[in-house]
Short mmCIF file of C-alpha atoms in Angstrom, two decimals:
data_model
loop_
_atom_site.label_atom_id
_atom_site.label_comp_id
_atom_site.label_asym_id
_atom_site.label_seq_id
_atom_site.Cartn_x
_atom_site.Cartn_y
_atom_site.Cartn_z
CA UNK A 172 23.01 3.97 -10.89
CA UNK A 173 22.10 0.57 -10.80
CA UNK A 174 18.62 -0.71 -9.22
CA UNK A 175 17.16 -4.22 -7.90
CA UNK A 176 13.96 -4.45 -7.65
CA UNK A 177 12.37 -6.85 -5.37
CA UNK A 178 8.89 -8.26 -5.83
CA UNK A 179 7.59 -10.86 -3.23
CA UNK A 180 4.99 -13.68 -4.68
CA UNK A 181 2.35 -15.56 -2.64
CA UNK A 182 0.36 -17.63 -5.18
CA UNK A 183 -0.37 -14.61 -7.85
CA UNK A 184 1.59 -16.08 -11.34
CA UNK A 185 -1.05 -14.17 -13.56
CA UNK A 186 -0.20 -10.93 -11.43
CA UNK A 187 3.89 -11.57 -12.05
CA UNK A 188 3.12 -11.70 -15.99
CA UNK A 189 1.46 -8.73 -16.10
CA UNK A 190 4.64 -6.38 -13.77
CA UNK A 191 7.59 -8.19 -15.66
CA UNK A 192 5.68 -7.30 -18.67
CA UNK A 193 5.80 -3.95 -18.38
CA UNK A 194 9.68 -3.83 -17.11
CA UNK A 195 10.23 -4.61 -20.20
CA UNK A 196 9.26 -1.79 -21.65
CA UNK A 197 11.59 0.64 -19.56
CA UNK A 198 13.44 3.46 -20.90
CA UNK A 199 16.45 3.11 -18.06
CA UNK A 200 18.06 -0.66 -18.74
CA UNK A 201 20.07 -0.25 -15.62
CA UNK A 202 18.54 -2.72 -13.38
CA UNK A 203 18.02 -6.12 -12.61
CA UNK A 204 14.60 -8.12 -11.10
CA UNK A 205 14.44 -10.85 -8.23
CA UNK A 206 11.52 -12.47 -7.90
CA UNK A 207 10.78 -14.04 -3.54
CA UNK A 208 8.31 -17.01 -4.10
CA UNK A 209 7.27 -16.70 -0.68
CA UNK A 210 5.60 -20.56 -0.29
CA UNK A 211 3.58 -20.38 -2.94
CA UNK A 212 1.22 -23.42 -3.57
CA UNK A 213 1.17 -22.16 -7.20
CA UNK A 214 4.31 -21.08 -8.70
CA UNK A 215 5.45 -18.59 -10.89
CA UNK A 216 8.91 -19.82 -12.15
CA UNK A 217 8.21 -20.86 -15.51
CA UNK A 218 6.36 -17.43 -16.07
CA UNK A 219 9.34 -15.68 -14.70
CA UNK A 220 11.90 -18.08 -17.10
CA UNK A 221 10.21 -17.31 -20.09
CA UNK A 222 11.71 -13.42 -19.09
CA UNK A 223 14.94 -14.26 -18.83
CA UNK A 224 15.47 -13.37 -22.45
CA UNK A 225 14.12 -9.94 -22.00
CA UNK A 226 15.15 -8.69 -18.47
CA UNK A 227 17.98 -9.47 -15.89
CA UNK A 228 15.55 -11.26 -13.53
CA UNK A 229 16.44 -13.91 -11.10
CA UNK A 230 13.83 -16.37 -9.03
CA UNK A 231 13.61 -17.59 -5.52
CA UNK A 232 11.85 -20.10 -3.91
CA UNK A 233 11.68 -20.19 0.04
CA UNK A 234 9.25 -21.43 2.77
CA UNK A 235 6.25 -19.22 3.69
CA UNK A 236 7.34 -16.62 6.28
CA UNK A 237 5.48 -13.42 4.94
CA UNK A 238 6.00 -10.51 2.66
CA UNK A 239 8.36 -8.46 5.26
CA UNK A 240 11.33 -11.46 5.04
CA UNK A 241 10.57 -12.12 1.20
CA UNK A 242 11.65 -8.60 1.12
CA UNK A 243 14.80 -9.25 3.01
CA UNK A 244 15.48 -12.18 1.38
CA UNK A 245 15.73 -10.51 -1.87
CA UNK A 246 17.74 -7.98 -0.08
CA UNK A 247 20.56 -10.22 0.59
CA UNK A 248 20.82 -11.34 -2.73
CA UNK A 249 20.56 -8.12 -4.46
CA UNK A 250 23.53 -6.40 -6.22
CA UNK A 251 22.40 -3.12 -6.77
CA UNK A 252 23.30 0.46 -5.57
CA UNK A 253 19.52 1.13 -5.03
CA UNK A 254 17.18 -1.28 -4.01
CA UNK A 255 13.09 -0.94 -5.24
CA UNK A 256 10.21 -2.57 -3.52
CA UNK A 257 7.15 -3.35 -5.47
CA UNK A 258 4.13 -5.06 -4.42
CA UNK A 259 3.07 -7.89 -7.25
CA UNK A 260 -0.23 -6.47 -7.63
CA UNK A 261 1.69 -2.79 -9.66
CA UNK A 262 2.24 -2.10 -12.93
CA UNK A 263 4.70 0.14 -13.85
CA UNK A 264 4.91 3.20 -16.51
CA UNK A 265 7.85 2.57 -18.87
CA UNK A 266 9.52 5.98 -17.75
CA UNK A 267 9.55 4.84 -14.15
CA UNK A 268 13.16 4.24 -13.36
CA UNK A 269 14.26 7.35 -15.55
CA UNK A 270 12.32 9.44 -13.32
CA UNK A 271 13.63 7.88 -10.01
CA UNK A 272 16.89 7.72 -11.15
CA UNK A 273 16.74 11.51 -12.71
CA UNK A 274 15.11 12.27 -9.07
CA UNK A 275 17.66 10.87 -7.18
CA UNK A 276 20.64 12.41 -8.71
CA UNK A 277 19.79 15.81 -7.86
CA UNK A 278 17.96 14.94 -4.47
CA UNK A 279 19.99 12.23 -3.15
CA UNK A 280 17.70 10.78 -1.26
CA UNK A 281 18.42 7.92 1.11
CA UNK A 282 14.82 6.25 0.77
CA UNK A 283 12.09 7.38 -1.34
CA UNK A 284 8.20 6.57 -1.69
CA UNK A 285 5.61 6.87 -4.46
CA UNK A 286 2.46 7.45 -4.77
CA UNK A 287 -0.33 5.03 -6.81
CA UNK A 288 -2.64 5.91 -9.27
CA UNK A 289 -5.31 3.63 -11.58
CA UNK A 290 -4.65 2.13 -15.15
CA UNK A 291 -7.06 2.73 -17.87
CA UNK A 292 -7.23 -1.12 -18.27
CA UNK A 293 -8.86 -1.49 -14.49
CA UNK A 294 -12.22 -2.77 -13.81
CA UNK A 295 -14.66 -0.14 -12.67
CA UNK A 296 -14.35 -1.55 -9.21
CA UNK A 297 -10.69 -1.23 -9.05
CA UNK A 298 -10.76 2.27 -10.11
CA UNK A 299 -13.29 2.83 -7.28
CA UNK A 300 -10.79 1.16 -4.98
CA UNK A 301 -7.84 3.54 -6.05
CA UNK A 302 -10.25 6.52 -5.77
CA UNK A 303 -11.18 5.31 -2.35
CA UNK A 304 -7.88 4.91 -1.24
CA UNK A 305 -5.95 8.31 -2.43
CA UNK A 306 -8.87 10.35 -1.86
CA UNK A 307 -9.05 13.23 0.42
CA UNK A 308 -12.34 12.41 1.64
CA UNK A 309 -10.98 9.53 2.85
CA UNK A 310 -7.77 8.42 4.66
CA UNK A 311 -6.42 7.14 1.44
CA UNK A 312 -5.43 11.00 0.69
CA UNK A 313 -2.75 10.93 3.08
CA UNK A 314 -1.32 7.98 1.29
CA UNK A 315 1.79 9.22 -1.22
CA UNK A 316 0.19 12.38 -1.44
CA UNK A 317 2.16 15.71 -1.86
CA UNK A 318 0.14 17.25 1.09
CA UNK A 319 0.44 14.16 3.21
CA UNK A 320 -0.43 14.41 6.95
CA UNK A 321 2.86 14.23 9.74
CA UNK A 322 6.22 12.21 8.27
CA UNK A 323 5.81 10.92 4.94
CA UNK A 324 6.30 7.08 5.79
CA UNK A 325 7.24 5.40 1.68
CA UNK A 326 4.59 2.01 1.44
CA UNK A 327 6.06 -0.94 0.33
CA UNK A 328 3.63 -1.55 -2.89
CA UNK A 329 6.28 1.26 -4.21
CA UNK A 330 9.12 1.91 -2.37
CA UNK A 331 12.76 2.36 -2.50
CA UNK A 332 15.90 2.42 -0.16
CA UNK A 333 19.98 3.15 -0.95
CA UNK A 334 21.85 -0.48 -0.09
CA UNK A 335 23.25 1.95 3.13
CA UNK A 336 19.93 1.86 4.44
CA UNK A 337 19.19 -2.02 3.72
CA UNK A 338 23.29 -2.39 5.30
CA UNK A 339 22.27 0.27 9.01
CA UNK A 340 18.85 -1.27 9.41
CA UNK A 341 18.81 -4.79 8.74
CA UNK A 342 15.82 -4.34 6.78
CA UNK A 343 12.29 -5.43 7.63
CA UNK A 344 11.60 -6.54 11.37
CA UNK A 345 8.07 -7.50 10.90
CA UNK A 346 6.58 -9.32 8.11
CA UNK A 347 3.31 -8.21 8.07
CA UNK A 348 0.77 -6.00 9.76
CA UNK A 349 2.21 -2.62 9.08
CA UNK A 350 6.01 -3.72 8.33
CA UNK A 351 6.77 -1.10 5.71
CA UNK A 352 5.20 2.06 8.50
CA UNK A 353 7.89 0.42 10.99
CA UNK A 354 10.49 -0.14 8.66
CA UNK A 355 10.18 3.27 7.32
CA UNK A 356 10.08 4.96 11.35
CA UNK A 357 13.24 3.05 11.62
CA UNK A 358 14.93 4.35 8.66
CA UNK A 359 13.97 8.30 10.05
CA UNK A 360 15.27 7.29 13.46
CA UNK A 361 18.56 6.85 11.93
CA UNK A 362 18.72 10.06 10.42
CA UNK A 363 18.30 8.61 6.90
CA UNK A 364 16.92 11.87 4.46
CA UNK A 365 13.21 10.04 2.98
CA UNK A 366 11.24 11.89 0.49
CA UNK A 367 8.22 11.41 -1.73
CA UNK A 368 8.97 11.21 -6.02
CA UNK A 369 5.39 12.72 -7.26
CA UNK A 370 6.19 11.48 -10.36
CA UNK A 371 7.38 7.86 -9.59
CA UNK A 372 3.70 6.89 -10.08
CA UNK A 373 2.43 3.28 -10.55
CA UNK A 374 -0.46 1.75 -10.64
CA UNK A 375 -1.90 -0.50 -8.20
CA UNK A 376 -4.61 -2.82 -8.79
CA UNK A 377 -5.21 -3.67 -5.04
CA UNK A 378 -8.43 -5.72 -5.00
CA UNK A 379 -10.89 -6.74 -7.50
CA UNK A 380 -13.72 -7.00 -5.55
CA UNK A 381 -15.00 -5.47 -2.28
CA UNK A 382 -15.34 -8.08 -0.78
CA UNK A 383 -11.13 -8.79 -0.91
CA UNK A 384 -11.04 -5.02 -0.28
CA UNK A 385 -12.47 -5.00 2.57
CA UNK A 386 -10.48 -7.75 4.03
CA UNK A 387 -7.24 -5.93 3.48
CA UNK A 388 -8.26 -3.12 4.71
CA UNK A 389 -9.40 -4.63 8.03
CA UNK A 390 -5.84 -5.64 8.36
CA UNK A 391 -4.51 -2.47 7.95
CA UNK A 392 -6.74 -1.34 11.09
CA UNK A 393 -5.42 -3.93 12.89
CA UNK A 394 -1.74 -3.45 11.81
CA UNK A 395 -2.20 0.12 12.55
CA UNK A 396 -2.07 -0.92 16.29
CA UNK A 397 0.52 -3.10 15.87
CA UNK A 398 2.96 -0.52 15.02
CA UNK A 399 1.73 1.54 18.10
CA UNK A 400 2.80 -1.18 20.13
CA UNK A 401 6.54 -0.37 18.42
CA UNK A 402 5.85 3.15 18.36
CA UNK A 403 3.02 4.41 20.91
CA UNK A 404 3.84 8.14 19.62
CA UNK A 405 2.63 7.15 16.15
CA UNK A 406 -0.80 6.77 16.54
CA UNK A 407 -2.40 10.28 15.65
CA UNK A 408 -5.83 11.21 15.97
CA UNK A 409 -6.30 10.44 11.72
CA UNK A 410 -5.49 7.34 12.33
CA UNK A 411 -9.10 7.61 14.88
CA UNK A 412 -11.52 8.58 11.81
CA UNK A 413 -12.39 5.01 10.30
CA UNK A 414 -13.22 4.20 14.23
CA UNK A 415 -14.96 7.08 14.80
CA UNK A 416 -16.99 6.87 11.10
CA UNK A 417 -17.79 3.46 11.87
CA UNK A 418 -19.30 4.25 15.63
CA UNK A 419 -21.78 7.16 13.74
CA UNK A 420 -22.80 4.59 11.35
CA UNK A 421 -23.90 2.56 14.00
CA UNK A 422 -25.50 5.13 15.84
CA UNK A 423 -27.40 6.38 12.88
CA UNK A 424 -28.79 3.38 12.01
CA UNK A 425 -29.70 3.52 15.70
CA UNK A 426 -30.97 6.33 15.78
CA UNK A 427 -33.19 5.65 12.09
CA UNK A 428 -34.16 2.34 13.65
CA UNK A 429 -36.24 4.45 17.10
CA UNK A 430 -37.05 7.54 15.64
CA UNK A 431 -34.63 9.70 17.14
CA UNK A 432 -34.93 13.21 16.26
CA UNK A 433 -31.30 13.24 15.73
CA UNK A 434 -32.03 11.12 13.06
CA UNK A 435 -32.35 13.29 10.46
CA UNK A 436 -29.28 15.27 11.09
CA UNK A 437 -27.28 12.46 10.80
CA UNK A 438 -28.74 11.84 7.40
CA UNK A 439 -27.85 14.85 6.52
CA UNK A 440 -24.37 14.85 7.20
CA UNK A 441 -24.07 11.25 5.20
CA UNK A 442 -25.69 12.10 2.49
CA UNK A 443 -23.19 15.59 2.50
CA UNK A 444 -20.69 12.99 2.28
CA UNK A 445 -21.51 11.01 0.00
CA UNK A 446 -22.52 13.80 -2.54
CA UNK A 447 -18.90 14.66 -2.11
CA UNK A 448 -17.85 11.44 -2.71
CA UNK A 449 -19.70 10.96 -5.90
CA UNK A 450 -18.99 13.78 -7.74
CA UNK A 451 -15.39 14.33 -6.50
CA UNK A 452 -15.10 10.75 -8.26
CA UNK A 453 -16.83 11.46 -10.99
CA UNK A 454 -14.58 14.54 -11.94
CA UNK A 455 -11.36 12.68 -11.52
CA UNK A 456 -12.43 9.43 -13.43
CA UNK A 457 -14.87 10.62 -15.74
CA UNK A 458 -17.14 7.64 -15.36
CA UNK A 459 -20.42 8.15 -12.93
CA UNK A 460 -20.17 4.37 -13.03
CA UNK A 461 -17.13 4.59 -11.36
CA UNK A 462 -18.25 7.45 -8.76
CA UNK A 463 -21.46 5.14 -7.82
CA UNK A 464 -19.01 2.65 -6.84
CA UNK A 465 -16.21 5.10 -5.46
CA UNK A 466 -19.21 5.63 -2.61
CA UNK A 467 -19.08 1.80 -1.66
CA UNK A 468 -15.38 1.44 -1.87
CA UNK A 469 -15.40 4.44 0.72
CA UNK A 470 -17.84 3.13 2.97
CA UNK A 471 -16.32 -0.52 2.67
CA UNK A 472 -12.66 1.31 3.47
CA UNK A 473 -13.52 3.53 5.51
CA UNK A 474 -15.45 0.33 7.87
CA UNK A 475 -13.00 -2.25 7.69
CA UNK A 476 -10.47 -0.29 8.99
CA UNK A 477 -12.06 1.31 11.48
CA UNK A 478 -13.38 -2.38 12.73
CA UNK A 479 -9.89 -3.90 12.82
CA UNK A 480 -8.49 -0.86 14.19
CA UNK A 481 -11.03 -1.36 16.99
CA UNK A 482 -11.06 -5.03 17.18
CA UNK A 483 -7.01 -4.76 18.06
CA UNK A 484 -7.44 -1.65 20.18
CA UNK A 485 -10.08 -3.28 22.25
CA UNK A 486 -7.53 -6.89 22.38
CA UNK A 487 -4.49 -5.36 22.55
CA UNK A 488 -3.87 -1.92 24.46
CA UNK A 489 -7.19 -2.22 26.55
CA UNK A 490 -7.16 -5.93 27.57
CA UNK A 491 -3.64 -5.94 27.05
CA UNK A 492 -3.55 -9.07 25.06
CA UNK A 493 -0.66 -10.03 23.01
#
């Protein structure tokens, strides 16, 4: 089995090093790299070039048009029998393709997902931000989990299709704001078998601040009703909870702010919440630095979302904007 893996680039060189890097330390050789400089005001091809002696990896350079077509792009150039999507921001465990690959031969799956977990090397924040976001106290736990909520839908920061799938679908018809949740409803509708590889684990440094984390996830509210638009019988009512944890936020600090005597029960209830938070997070990282900071990275997740997913909500199925 032979795989391409396709990594689209928007002005991250440093981020490029650091993926091809550990490629190179694969057990499974059977594979080849392009690289989609999507625009990029600062380039990455003579970090990629000084690869070329260690890996099979190609480099592209093409106009701005967003991650979704960078994806395609690298697509139509690919030559492999399986094709593997990684966002630029991953590193990946040197036994990754022998455990896809081992996966796939008895499974035979069509497309497959994986799920993310946090290097050792990571800041405190960014292992607060992985917490936060594959968490079961917060939506993140639905994200390449085992017990994942409705149709496992893979994510495109680890992701892979057969080239049958890239050949019947076309490939990505958005290019941002929830492209890899359409792409992967698409690849269902056609009766294309998707499952989840537990063990095709890498690790995703998302943000490094919350500040950056909250502005992606604010885009995934809003791209959350964008793919409603595609698919109105997507939207389920977890997809509600950032809304609905923002709105009591508000109203508790409300409520604080006058007196109410509902006040204190809604104190209660956060600081439940956060309790669970903290030393859920301090278990799994072993760090109460960390869990202090896994509470923030909930809060700031939880609230961007749930503001974007309102913001588009409000724009787009109420006033009917497009």
């Amino acid at each position: 089995m032979f795989f391409s893996i396709i990594i689209p680039l928007y002005n991250r060189p440093q981020e490029i090093d650091e993926l091809l890097h550990t490629l190179t330390k694969q057990s499974y050789l059977q594979f080849e790299v392009l690289i989609i400089e999507d625009g990029s005001k600062v380039d990455a091809k003579e970090i990629v070039d000084s690869y070329k002696d260690r890996l099979d990896v190609s480099y592209y350079y093409k106009e701005n048009a967003g991650q979704g077509f960078a994806r395609n792009y690298g697509f139509e150039r690919a030559k492999g029998d399986y094709f593997i999507v990684f966002d630029s921001d991953c590193l990946i465990p040197a036994n990754y393709l022998e455990t896809v690959k081992n996966y796939l031969l008895e499974h035979q799956l069509d497309a497959y997902g994986g799920p993310d977990g946090a290097h050792p090397s990571f800041s405190p924040v960014q292992k607060a931000i992985s917490y936060s976001m594959t968490s079961p106290f917060t939506t993140g736990g639905i994200r390449g989990n085992k017990k994942h909520i409705g149709t496992f839908h893979p994510r495109s920061f680890n992701m892979g299709i057969s080239r049958e799938v890239w050949e019947k679908t076309g490939g990505f018809i958005l290019t941002r704001l929830g492209e890899d949740i359409e792409f992967s409803i698409r690849i269902h509708s056609l009766g294309f078998k998707i499952g989840l590889i537990p063990d095709a684990v890498v690790y995703h440094k998302r943000r490094t601040d919350l500040f950056q984390f909250y502005k992606q996830l604010h885009f995934f509210g809003r791209a959350r009703i964008n793919i409603y638009k595609h698919f109105p019988s997507e939207l389920k009512l977890v997809h509600f909870f950032p809304a609905f944890f923002t709105i009591f936020l508000l109203l508790s600090l409300f409520l604080n702010l006058f007196g109410s005597t509902l006040a204190e029960l809604c104190n209660t209830l956060l600081a439940v919440y956060i309790l669970l938070i903290f030393f859920h997070s301090w278990k799994v990282n072993k760090s109460s630095k960390v869990a202090f900071l896994s509470i923030a990275a909930a809060f700031v997740q939880l609230t961007a979302y749930g503001l974007g997913f309102m913001q588009d909500f409000w724009k787009r199925i109420i006033l009917r904007k497009q």
